[in-house]
C-alpha atoms as an extended CHARMM CRD file, in Angstrom:
* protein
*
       101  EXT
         1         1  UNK       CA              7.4590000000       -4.9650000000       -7.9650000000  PROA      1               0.0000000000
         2         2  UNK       CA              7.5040000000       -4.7010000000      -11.7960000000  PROA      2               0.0000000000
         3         3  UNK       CA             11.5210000000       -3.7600000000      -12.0930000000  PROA      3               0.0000000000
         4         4  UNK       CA             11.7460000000       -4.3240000000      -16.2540000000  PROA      4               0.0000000000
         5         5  UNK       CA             10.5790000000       -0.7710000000      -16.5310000000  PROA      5               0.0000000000
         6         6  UNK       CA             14.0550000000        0.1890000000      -15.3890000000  PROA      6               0.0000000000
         7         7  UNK       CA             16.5450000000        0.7730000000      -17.9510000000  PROA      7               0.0000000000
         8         8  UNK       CA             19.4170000000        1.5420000000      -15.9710000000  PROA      8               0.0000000000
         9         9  UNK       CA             21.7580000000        2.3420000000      -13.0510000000  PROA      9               0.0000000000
        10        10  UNK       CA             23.5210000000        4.5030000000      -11.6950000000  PROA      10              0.0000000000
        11        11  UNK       CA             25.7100000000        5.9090000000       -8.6520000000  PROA      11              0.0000000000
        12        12  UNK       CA             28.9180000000        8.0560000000       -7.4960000000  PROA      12              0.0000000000
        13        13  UNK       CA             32.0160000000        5.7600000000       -7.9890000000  PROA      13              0.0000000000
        14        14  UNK       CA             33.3690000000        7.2410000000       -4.8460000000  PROA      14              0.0000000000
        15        15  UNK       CA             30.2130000000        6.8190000000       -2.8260000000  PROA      15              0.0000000000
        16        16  UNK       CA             30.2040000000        3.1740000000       -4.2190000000  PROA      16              0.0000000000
        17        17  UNK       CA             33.9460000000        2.7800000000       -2.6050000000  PROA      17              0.0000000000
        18        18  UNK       CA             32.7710000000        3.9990000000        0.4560000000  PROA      18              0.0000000000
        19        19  UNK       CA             29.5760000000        1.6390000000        0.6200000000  PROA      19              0.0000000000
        20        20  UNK       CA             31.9560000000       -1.7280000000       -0.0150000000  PROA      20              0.0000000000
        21        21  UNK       CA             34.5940000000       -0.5050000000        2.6230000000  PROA      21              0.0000000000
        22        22  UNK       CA             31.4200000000        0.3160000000        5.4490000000  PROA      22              0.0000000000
        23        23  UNK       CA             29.0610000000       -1.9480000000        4.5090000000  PROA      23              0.0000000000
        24        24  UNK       CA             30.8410000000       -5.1110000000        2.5010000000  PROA      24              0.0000000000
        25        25  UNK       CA             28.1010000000       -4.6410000000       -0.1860000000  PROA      25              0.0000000000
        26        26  UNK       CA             28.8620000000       -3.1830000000       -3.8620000000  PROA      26              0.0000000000
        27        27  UNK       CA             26.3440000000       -1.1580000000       -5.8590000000  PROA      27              0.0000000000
        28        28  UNK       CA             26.4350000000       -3.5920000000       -8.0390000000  PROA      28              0.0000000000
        29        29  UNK       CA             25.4720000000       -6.5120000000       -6.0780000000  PROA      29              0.0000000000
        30        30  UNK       CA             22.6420000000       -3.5930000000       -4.7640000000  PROA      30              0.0000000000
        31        31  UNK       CA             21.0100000000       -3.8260000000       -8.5470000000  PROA      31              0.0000000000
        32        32  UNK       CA             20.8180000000       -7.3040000000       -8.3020000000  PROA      32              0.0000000000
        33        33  UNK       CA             18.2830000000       -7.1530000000       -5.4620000000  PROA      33              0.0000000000
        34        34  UNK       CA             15.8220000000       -4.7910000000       -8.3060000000  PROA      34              0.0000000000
        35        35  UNK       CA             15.8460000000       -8.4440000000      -10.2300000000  PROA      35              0.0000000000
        36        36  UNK       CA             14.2810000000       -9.8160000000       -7.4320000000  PROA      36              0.0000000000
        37        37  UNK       CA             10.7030000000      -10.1990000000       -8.3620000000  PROA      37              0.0000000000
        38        38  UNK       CA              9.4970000000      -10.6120000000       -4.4230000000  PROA      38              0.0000000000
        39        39  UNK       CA             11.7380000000       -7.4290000000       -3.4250000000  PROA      39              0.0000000000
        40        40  UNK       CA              9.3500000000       -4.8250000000       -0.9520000000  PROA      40              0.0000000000
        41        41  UNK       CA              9.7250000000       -1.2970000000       -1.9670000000  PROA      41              0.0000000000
        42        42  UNK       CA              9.3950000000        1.1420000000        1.1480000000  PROA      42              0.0000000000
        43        43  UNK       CA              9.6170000000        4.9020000000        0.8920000000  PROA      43              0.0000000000
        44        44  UNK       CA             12.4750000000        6.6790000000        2.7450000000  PROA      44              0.0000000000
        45        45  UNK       CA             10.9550000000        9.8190000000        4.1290000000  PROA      45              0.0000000000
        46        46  UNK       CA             13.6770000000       10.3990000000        6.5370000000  PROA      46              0.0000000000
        47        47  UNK       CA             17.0070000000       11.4240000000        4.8030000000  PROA      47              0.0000000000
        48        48  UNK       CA             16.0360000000       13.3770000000        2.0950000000  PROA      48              0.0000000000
        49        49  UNK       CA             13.3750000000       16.9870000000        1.4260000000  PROA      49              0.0000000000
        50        50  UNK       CA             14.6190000000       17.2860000000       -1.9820000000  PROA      50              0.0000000000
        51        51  UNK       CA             14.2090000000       14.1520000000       -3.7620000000  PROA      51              0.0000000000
        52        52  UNK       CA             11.6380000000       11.3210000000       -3.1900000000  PROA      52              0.0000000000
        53        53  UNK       CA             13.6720000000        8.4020000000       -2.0240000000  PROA      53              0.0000000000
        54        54  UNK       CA             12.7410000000        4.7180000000       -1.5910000000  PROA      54              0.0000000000
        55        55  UNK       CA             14.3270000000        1.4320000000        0.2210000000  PROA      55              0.0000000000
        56        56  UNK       CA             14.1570000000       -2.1940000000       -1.9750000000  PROA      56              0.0000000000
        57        57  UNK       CA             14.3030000000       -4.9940000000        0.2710000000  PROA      57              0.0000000000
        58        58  UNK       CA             15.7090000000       -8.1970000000       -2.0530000000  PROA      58              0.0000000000
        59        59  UNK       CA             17.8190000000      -10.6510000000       -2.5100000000  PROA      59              0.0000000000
        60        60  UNK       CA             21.2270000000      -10.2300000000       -4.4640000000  PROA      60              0.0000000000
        61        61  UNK       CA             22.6800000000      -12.8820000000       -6.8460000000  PROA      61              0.0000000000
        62        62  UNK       CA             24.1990000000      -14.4960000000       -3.0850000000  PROA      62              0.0000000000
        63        63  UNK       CA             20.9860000000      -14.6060000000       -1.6140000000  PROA      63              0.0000000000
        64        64  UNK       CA             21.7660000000      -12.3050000000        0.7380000000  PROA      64              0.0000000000
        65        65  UNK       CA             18.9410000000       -9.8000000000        1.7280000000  PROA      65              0.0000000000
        66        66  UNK       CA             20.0400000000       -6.4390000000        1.0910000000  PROA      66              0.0000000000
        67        67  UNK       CA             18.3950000000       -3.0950000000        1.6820000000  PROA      67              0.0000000000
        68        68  UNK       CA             19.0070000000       -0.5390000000       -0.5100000000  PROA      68              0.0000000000
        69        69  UNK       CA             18.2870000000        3.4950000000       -0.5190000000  PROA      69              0.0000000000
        70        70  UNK       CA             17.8210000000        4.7580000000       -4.1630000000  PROA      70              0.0000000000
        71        71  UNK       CA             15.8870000000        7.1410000000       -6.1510000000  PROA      71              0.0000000000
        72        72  UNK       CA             14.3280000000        7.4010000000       -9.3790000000  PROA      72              0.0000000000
        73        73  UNK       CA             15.7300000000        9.2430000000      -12.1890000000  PROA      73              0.0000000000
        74        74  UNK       CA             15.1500000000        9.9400000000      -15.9040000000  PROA      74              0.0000000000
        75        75  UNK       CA             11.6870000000        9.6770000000      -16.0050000000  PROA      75              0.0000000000
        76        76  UNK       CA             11.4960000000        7.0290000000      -13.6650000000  PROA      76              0.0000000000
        77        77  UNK       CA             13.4750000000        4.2840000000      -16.1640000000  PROA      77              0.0000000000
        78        78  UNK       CA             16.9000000000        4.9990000000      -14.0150000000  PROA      78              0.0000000000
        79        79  UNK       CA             17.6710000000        3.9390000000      -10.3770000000  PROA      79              0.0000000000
        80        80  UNK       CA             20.4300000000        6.3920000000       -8.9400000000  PROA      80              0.0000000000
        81        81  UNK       CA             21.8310000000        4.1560000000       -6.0050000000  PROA      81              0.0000000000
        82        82  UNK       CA             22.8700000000        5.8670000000       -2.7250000000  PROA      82              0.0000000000
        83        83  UNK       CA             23.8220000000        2.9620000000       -0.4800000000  PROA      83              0.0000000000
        84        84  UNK       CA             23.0850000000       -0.5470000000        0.6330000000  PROA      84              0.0000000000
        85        85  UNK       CA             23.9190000000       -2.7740000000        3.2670000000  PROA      85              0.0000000000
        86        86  UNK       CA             23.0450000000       -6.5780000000        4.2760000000  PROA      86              0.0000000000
        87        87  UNK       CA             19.1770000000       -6.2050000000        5.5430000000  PROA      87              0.0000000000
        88        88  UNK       CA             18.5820000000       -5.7660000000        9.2330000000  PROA      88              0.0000000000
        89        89  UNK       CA             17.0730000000       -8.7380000000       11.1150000000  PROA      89              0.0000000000
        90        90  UNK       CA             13.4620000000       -7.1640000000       11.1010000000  PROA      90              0.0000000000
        91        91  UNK       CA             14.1300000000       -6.0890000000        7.7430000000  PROA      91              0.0000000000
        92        92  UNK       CA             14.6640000000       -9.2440000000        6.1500000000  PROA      92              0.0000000000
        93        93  UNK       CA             11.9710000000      -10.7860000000        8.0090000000  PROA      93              0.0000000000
        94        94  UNK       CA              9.8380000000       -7.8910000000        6.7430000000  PROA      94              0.0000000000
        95        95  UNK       CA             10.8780000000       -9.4130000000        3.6070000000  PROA      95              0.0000000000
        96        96  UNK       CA              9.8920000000      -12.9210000000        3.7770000000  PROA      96              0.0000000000
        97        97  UNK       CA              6.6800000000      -11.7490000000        5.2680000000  PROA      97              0.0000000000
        98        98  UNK       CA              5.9140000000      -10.0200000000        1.8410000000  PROA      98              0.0000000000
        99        99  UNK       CA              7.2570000000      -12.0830000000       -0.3360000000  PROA      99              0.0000000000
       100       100  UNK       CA              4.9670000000      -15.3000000000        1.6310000000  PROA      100             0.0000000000
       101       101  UNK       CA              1.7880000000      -13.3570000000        1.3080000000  PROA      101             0.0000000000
């Protein structure tokens, strides 16, 4: 995952809040895990007819595996976050399997 063609992020303050008090994760430890350079990008066709939405697996500045639901914004050079929690078990060994191959 080439992540130096995004420029920026960005997410609702309020939704970020919310996120830290369910989850324990902050947005911006979420656009840490883009800096990964073995993070697995997955699309998220479930929650969303609108927009085209995506999960990054990767690790955050803790080394924690986090999953995190964004999309793409601003000609693709933006990444709006929605959420992000710590990465399921069969998520982060989803993870490790890509990032071994």
């Amino acid at each position: 995952m080439d992540t130096r063609r995004y420029i920026d992020f960005e997410w609702d303050d309020r939704k970020a809040a919310a996120n830290v008090k369910k989850h324990g994760v902050s947005f911006e430890s979420a656009a840490d895990a883009f800096s990964d350079p073995h993070a697995c990008v997955l699309p998220n066709t479930r929650h969303s007819d609108y927009e085209e939405r995506f999960f990054v697996i990767g690790l955050d500045l803790e080394s924690r595996a986090l999953t995190v639901c964004h999309c793409e914004r601003c000609g693709d050079s933006t990444i709006r976050i929605i959420s992000a929690r710590k990465s399921t078990r069969t998520e982060e060994q989803q993870y490790w399997r890509y990032r071994n191959e």
